[in-house]
Coordinates of C-alpha atoms and ligand atoms in Angstrom, one line a residue:
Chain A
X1 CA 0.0 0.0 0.0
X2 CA 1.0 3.6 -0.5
X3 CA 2.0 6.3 1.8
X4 CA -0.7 8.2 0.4
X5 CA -4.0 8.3 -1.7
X6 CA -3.8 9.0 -5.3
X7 CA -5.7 12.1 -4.4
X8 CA -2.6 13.3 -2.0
X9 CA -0.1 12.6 -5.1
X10 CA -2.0 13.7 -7.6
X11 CA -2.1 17.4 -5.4
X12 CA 0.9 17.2 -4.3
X13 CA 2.7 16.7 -7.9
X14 CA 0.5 19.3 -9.1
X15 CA 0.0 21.9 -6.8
X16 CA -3.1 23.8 -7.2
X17 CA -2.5 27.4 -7.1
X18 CA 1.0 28.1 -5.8
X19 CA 2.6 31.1 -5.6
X20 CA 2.3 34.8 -4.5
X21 CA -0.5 37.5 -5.1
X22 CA 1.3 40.5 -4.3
X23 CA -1.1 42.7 -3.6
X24 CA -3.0 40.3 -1.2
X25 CA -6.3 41.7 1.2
X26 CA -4.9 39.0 3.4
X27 CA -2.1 36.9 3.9
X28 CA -2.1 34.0 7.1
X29 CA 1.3 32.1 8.0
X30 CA 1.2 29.3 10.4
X31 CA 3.4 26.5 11.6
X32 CA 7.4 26.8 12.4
X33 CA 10.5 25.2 10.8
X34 CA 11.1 23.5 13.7
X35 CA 8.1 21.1 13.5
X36 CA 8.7 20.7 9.8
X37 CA 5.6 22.8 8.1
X38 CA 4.7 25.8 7.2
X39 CA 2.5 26.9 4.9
X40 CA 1.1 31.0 3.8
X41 CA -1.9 31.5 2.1
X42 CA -2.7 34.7 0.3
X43 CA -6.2 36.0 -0.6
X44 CA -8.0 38.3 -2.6
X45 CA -11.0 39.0 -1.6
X46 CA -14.3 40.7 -3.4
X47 CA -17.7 41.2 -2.3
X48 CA -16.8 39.0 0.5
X49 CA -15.8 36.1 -1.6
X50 CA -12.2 34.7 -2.3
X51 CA -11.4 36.0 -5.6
X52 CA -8.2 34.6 -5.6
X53 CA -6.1 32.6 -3.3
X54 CA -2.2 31.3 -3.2
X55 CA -0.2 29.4 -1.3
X56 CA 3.5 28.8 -0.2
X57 CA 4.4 25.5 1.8
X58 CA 7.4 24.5 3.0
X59 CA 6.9 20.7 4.4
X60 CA 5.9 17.3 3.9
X61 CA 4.0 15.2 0.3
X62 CA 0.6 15.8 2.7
X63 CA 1.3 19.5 3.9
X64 CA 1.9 20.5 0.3
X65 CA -1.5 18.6 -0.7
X66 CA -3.7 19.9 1.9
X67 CA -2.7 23.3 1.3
X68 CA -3.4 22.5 -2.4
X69 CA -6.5 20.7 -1.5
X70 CA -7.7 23.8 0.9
X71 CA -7.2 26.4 -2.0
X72 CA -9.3 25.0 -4.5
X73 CA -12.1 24.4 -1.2
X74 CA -12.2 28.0 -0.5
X75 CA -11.6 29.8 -4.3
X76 CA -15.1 31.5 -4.8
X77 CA -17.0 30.8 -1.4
X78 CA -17.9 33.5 0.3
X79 CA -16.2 34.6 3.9
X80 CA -19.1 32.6 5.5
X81 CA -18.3 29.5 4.4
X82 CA -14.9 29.3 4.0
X83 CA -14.7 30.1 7.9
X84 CA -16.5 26.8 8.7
X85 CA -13.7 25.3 6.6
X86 CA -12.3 22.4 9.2
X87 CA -9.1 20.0 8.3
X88 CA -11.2 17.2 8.3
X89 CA -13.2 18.5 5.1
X90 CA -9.9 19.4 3.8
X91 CA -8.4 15.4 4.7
X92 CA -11.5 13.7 3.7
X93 CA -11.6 15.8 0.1
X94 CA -7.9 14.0 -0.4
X95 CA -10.0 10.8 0.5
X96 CA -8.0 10.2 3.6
X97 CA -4.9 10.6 5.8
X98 CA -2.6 8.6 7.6
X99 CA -3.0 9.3 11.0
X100 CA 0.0 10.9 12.0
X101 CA -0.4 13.0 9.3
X102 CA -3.3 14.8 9.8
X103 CA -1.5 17.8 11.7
X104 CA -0.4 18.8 8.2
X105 CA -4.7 19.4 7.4
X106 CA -5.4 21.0 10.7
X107 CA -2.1 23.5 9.5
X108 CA -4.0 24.1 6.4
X109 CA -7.2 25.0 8.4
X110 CA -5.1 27.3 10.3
X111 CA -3.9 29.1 7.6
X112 CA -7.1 29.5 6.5
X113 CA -8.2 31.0 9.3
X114 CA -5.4 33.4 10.2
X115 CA -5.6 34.7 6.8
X116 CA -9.2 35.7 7.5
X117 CA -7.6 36.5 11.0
X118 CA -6.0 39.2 9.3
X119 CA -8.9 40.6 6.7
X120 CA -11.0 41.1 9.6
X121 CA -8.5 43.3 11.6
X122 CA -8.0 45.7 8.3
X123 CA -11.5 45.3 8.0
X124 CA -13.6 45.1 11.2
X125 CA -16.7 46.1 9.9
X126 CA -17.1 43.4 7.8
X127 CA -17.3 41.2 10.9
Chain B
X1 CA 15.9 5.1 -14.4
X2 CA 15.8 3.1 -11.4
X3 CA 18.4 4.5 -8.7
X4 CA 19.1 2.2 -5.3
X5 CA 20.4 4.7 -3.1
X6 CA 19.4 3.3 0.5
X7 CA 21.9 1.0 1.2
X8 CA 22.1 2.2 4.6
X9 CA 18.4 1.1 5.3
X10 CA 19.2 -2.5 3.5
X11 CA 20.7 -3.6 0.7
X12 CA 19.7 -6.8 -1.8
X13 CA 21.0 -10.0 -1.3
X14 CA 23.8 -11.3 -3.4
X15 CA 23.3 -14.0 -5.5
X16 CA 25.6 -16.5 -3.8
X17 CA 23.8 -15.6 -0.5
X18 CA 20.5 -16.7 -2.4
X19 CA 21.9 -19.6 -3.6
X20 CA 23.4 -20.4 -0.3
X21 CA 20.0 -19.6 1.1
X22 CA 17.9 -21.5 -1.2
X23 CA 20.4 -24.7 -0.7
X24 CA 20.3 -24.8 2.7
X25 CA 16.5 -24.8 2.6
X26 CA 16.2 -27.4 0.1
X27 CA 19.1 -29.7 1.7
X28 CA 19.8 -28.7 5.0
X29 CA 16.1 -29.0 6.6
X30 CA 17.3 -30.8 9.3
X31 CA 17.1 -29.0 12.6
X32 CA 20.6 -28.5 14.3
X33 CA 19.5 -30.4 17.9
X34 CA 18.7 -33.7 15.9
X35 CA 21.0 -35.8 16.8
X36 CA 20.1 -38.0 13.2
X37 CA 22.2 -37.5 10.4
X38 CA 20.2 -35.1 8.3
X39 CA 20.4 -33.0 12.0
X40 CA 23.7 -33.2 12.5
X41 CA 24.5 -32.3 8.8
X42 CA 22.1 -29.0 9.5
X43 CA 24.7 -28.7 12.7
X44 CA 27.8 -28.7 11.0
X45 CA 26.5 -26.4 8.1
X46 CA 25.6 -24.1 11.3
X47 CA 29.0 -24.4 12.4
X48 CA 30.8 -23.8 9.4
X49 CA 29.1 -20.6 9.3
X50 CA 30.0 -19.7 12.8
X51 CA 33.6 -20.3 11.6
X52 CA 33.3 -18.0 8.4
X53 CA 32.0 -15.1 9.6
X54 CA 34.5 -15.2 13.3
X55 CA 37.3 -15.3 10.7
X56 CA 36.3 -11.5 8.9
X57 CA 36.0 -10.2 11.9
X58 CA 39.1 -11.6 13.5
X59 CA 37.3 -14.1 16.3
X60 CA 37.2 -17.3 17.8
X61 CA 33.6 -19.3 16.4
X62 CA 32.9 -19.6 20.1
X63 CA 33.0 -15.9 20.8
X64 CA 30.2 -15.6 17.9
X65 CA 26.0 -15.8 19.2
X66 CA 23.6 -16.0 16.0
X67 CA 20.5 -13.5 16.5
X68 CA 17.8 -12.1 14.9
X69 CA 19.6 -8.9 13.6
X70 CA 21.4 -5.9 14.8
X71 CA 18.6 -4.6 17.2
X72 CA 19.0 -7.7 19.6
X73 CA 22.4 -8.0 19.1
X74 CA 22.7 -4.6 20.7
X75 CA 19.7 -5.2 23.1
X76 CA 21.9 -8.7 24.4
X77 CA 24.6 -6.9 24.7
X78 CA 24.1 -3.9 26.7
X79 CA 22.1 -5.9 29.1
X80 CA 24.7 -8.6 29.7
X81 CA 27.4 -5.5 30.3
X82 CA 24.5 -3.7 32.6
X83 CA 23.6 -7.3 34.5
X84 CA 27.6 -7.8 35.4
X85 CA 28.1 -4.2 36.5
X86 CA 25.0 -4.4 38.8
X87 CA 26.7 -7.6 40.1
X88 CA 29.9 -5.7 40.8
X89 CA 28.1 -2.7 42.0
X90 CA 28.7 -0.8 38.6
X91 CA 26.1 1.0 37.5
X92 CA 27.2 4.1 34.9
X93 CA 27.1 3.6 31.2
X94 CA 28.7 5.9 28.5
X95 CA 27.6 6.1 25.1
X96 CA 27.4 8.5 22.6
X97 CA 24.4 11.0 21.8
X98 CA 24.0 10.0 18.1
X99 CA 23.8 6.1 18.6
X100 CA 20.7 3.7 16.8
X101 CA 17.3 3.6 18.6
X102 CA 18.0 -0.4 19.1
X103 CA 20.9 1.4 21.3
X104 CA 19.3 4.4 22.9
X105 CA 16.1 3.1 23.4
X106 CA 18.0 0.1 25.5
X107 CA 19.5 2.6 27.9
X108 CA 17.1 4.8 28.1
X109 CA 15.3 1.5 30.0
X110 CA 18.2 1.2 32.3
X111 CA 18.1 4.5 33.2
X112 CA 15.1 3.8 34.3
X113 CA 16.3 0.5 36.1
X114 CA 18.6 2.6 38.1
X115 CA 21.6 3.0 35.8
X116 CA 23.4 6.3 34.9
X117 CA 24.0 7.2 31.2
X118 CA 26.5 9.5 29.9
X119 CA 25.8 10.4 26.1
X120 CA 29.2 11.8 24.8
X121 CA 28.8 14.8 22.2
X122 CA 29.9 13.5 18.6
X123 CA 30.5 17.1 17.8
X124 CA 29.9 18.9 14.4
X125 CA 32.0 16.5 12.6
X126 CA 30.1 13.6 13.7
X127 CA 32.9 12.0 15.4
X128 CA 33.6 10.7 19.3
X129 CA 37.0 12.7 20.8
X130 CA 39.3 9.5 22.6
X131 CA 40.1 12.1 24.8
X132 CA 36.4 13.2 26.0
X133 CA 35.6 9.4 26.8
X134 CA 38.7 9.0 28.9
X135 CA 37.7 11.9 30.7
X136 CA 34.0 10.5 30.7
X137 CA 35.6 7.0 32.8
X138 CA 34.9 6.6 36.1
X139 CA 35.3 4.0 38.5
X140 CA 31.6 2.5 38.6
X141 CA 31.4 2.4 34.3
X142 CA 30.5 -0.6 33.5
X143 CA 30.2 -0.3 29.8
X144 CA 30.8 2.2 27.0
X145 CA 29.0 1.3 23.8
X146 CA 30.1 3.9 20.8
X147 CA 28.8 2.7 17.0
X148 CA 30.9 1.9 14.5
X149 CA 30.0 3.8 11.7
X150 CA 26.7 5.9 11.9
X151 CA 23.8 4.3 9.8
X152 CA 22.6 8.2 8.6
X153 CA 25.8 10.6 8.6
X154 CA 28.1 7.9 7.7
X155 CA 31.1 8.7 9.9
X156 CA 33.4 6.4 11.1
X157 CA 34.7 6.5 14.4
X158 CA 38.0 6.1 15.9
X159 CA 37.2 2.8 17.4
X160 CA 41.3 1.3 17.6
X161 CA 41.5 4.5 20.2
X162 CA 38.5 4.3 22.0
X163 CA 38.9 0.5 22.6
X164 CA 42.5 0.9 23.8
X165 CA 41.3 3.5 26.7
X166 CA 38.6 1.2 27.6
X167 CA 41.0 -1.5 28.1
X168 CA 43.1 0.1 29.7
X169 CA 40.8 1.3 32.7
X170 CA 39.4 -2.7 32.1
X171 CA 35.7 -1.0 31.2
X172 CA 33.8 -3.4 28.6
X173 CA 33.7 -1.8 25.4
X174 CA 31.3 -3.3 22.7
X175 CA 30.3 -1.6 19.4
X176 CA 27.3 -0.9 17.3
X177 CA 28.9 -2.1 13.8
X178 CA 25.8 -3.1 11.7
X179 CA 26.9 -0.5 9.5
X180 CA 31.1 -1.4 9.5
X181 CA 30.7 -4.9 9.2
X182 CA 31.3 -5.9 5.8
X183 CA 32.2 -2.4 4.4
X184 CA 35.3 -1.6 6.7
X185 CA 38.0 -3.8 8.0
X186 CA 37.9 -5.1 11.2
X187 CA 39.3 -7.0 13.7
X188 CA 38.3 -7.5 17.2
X189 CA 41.5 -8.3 19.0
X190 CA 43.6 -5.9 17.9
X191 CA 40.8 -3.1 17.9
X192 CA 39.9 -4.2 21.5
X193 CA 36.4 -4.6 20.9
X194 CA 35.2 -6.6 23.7
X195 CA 31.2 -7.1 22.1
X196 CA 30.2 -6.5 18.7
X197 CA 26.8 -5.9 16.7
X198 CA 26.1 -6.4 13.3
X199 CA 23.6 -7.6 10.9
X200 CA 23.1 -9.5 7.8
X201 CA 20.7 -7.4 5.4
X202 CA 23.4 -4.3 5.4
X203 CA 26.0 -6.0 3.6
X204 CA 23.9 -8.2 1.1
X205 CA 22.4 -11.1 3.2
X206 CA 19.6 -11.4 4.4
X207 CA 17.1 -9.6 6.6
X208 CA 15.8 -11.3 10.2
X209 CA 19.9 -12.9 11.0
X210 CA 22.6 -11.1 12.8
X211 CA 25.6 -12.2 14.9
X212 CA 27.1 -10.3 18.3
X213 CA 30.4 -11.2 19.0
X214 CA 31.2 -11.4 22.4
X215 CA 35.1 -11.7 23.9
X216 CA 35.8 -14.8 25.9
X217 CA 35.1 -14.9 29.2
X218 CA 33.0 -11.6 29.1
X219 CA 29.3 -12.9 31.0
X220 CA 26.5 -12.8 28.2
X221 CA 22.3 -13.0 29.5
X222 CA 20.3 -14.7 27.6
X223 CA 17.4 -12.7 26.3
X224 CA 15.6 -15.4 25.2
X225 CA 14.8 -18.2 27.1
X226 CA 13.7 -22.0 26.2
X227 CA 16.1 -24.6 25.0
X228 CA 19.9 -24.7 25.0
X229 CA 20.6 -23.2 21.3
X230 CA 23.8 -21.3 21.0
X231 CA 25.2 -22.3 24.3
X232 CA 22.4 -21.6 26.4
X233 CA 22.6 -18.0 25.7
X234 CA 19.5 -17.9 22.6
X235 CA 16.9 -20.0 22.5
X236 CA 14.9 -20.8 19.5
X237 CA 15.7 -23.5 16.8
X238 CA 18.2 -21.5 14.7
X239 CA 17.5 -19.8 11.4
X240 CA 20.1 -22.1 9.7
X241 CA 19.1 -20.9 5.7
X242 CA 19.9 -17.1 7.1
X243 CA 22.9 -17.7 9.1
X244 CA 24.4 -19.8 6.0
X245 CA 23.6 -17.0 3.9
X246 CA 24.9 -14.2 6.2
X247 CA 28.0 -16.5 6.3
X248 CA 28.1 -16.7 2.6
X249 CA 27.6 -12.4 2.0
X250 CA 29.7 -11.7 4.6
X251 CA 32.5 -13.8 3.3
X252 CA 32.1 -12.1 -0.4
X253 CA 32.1 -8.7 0.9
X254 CA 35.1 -9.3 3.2
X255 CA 36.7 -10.8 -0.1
X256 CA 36.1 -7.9 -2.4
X257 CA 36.3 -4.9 -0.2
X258 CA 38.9 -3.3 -1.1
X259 CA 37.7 -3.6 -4.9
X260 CA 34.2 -2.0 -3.3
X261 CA 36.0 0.8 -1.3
X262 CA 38.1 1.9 -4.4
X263 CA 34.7 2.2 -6.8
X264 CA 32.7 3.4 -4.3
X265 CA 34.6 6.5 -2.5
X266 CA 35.3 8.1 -6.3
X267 CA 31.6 8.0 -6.7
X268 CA 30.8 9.2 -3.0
X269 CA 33.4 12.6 -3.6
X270 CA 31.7 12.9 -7.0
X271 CA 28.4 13.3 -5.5
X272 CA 29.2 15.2 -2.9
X273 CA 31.0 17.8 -4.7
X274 CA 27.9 17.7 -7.0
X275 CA 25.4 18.5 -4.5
X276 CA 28.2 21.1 -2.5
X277 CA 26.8 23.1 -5.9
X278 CA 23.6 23.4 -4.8
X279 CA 23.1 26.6 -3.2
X280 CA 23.3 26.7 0.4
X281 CA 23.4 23.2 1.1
X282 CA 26.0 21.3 3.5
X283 CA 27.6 17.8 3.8
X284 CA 26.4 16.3 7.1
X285 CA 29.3 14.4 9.2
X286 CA 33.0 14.6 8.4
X287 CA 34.1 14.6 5.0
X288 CA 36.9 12.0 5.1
X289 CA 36.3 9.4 8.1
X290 CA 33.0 8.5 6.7
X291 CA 31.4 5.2 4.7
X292 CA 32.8 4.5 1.5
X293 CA 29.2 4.8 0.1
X294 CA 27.8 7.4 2.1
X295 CA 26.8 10.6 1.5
X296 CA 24.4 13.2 3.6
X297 CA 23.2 16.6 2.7
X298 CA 21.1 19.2 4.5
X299 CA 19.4 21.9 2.3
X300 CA 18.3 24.9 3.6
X301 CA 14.3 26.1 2.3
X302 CA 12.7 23.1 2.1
X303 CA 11.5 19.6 3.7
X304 CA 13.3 16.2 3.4
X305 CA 9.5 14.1 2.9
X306 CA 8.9 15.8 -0.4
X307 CA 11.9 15.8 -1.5
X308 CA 12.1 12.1 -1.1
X309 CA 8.4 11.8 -2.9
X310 CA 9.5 13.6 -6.2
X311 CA 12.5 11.9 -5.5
X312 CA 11.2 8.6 -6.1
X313 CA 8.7 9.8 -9.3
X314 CA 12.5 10.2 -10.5
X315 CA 13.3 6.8 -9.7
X316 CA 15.7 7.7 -7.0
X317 CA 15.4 5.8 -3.8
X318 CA 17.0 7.8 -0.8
X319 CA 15.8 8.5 2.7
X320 CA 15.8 11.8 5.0
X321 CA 16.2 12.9 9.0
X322 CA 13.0 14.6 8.3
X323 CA 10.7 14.9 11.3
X324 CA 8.3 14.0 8.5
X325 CA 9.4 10.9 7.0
X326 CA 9.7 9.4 10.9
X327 CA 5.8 10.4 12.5
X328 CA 7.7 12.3 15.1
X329 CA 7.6 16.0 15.6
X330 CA 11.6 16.1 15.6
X331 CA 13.8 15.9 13.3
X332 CA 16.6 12.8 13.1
X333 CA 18.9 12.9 16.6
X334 CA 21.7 12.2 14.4
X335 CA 21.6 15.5 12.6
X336 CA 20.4 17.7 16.1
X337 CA 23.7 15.6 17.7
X338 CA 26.1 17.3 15.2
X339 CA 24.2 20.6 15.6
X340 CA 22.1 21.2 12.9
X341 CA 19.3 23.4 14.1
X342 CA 15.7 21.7 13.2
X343 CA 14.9 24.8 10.7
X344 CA 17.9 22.7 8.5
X345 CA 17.5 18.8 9.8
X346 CA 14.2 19.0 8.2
X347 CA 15.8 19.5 5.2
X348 CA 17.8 16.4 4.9
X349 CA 18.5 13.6 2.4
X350 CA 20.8 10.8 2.6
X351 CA 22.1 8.8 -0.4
X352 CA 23.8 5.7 0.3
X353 CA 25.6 4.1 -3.0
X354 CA 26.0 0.5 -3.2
X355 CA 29.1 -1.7 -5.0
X356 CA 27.0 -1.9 -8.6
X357 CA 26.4 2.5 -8.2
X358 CA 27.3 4.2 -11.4
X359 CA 29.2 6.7 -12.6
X360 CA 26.0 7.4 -14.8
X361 CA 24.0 7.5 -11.8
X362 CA 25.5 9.6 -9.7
X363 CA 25.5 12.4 -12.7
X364 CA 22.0 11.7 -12.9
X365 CA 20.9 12.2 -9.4
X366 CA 23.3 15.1 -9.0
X367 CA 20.9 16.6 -11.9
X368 CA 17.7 15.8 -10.5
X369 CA 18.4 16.5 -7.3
X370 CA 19.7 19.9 -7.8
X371 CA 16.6 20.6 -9.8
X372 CA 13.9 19.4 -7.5
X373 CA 15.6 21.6 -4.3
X374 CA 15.4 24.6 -6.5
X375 CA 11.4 23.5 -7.6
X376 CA 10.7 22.9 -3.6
X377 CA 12.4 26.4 -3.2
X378 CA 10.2 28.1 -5.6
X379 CA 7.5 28.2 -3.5
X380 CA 8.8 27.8 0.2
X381 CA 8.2 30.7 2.5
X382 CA 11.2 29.6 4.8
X383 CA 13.1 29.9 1.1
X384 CA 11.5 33.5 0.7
X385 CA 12.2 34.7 3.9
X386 CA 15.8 33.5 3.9
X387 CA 16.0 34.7 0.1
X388 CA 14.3 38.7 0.8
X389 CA 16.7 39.3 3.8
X390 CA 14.2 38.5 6.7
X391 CA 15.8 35.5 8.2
X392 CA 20.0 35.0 8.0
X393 CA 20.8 32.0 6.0
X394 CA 22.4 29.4 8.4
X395 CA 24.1 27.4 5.7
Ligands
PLP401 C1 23.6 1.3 13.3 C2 22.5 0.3 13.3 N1 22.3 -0.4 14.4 C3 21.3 -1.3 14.5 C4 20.4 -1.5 13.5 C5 19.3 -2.5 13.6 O1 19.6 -3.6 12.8 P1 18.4 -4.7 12.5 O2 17.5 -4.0 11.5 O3 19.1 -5.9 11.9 O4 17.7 -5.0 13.8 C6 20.6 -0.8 12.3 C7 19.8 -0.9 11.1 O5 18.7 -0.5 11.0 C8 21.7 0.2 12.2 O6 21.9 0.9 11.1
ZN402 ZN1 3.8 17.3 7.6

């Protein structure tokens, strides 16, 4: 058996997408090199929806993935929804895990969320 | 193309050790405590092996105990040392910080049996100072245990030196040399190794078989109990088709090793200096007093687990200290035990070429490797940050 669903591979040898948008409404950076993953997601963000989004990972096959994987989840949902994103809709969309990977989703989540983290303190009356 | 470059993980059998393998379990069925023919046959096969392999390493046949591979040869070992010191009061073990799990792990459980561990640094070069263990010596050590060669960074140590300062304050000395044994030349006596590890699968013979060598007259605990297989000190009916073809690798290895040495170090310097052009990047472990085949590279900006993964789509096999690859949080103890901060460790990859390596390969991982680092770069905010100024480079 694989390390990883075909899903996993398939994101993480083509990265959904990657990259920069320099003029991001919001950008969220979580995890440290010390555990091994970080990953920075940039939005764009119109009429409360995600416009655009990028990432930047620096970590394992299923770090890369889920941050590939949480991209394409969140591109054109509204602010509403992607805030309920959770790492296990992000896991289960890569049709599974291995267990002691699943840190690597719930970093994904987290990115997410400190990316909104940050529209919502240039912009608190959009809360 | 289809690289084999974990030879530190295992290696493949040799043909001779297959055929060895496969005739001993068509002919030699028998089972060594018969006291029938066909038994006694199996016996003297046994016994012939015995012979072989005490004869690369310098040893009587008696001072030689079959087990199941590296990890209990370590395991019996370090409890028969620990056992006899408690007898004599003895209770302080010194090892080194950068030793294998099967090592670690076993005096990590004396310590908590009441036994004092000393972990000497191996320093930035990856290698023990004599002069640090003498110091390290007291009067109630009852072992020191310092590895061979170390299975990721490859470095050998001074072993001749260390052994002569442990027999000279009369302290046991027994070596971890599952990744020596077969690849370097050795010999017990005049090294002073007093116990030695070391298993079949790392130089071409099998997985499941190993041998510990223990000096005459040193006490050794069985770990295993039940019947009176290898002199009372291993149970279990012995694995006769593995020892004969551990015997039978171990005795072509020893044979062509200094043919092995002289094609693999060229190719080892070649990739090294092939992957020192990879922007900051760093050889991990000394340079010189390391495996002819080994070679271990931290690269700063990205993580060891992918690397390995596009690695493989490639067709390179290879392995990593990355906190990733392991399941742990941390990154490989090796690579923290020469001083690599985790920020780099996690950015590891070790290669580890085997006698039939190319010339051809080597060029060709040099080349893919360089270009999967820079496409793991390309998008790497720890990359970004080092590139734009915000973070120092450390390599
Ligand atoms: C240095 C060292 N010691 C011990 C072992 C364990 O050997 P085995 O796999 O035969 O138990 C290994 C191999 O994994 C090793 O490289
Ligand atoms: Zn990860």
């Amino acid at each position: 058996m694989a390390l990883y669903s075909d899903k996993v591979m398939d994101h993480f040898r083509n990265p959904r997408n990657v990259g920069v948008i320099e003029d991001a409404d919001a950008v969220g950076e979580v995890g440290n090199a010390k555990c091994g993953d970080i990953m920075k997601m940039y939005l764009k963000i119109e009429n409360d929806t995600v416009a655009d989004v990028k990432f930047e990972t620096f970590g394992c096959g299923s770090a890369i993935a889920s941050s590939s994987m949480a991209t394409e989840l969140i591109k054109g949902k509204k602010l509403d929804e992607v805030r309920e994103l959770t790492n296990k809709a992000v896991a289960e969309a890569l049709d599974g895990l291995p267990a002691y990977k699943m840190h690597c989703s719930v970093l994904a989540e987290e990115a997410i969320k400190a990316a909104l983290d940050d529209y919502y303190s240039k912009h608190p009356e959009k809360l | 193309m289809r690289i084999y470059a974990d030879n530190a993980a295992t290696t493949r059998m040799s043909r001779s050790a297959i055929d060895a393998m496969v005739e001993c379990m068509e002919k030699e069925y028998g089972n060594p405590s018969s006291l029938y023919t066909l038994g006694q046959s199996a016996k003297e096969t046994l016994e012939r092996a015995r012979t072989q392999i005490a004869a690369v390493i310098g040893a009587d046949p008696k001072e030689i105990t079959f087990t199941s591979g590296g990890s209990e040869a370590d395991n019996q070992a370090i409890r028969s040392a620990a056992l006899a010191g408690r007898k004599a009061g003895k209770t302080h073990i010194i090892s080194t910080a950068f030793e294998h799990h099967a090592v670690l792990h076993t005096l990590k459980k004396l310590e908590t049996e009441g036994f004092e561990v000393t972990l000497l640094p191996v320093h930035e070069d990856g290698l023990v100072r004599p002069e640090e263990l003498e110091a390290a010596i007291r009067k109630d050590t009852c072992l020191v245990t310092v590895m061979y060669a170390n299975n990721e960074i490859g470095t050998v140590q001074p072993i001749t030196e260390l052994g002569a300062i442990c027999r000279a304050k009369g302290v046991p000395f027994h070596t971890d040399a599952v990744q020596a044994v077969g690849h370097l030349p050795i010999d017990v006596k005049a090294q002073n190794i007093d116990m030695l590890s070391a298993s079949a699968h790392k130089f071409h013979g099998p997985k499941g078989t190993g041998f510990l060598y223990v000096k005459k007259g040193l006490p050794l605990l069985n770990l295993i109990e039940g019947g009176a297989q290898e002199r009372g000190k291993r149970a279990g009916t012995e694995n006769v088709p593995g020892i004969v073809a551990m015997a039978a690798a171990l005795a072509e290895s020893a044979e062509n090793m200094e043919r092995n040495t002289a094609h693999l170090i060229p190719l080892r310097n070649r990739l090294i200096e092939g992957l020192k052009r990879i922007p900051h990047s760093a050889l991990n472990g000394d340079a010189v007093k390391r495996l002819p085949g080994n070679v271990n590279f931290c690269f700063e900006g990205i993580e060891g687990e992918s690397l390995l993964l596009l690695l493989d789509d490639r067709g390179i096999s290879a392995s990593s200290g990355s906190a990733c690859t392991s399941g742990s949080l941390d990154p490989s103890h090796v690579l923290l035990a020469i001083g690599r901060v985790h920020d780099v460790a996690h950015g590891s990859l070790r290669l580890t070429l085997g006698e039939d390596t190319t010339e051809e390969e080597v060029d060709y991982m040099i080349k893919n490797i360089t270009e999967v680092v820079e496409y793991l770069r390309s998008f790497s905010p720890v990359w970004r940050d080092l590139v734009s100024g915000k973070h120092p480079f450390i390599l």
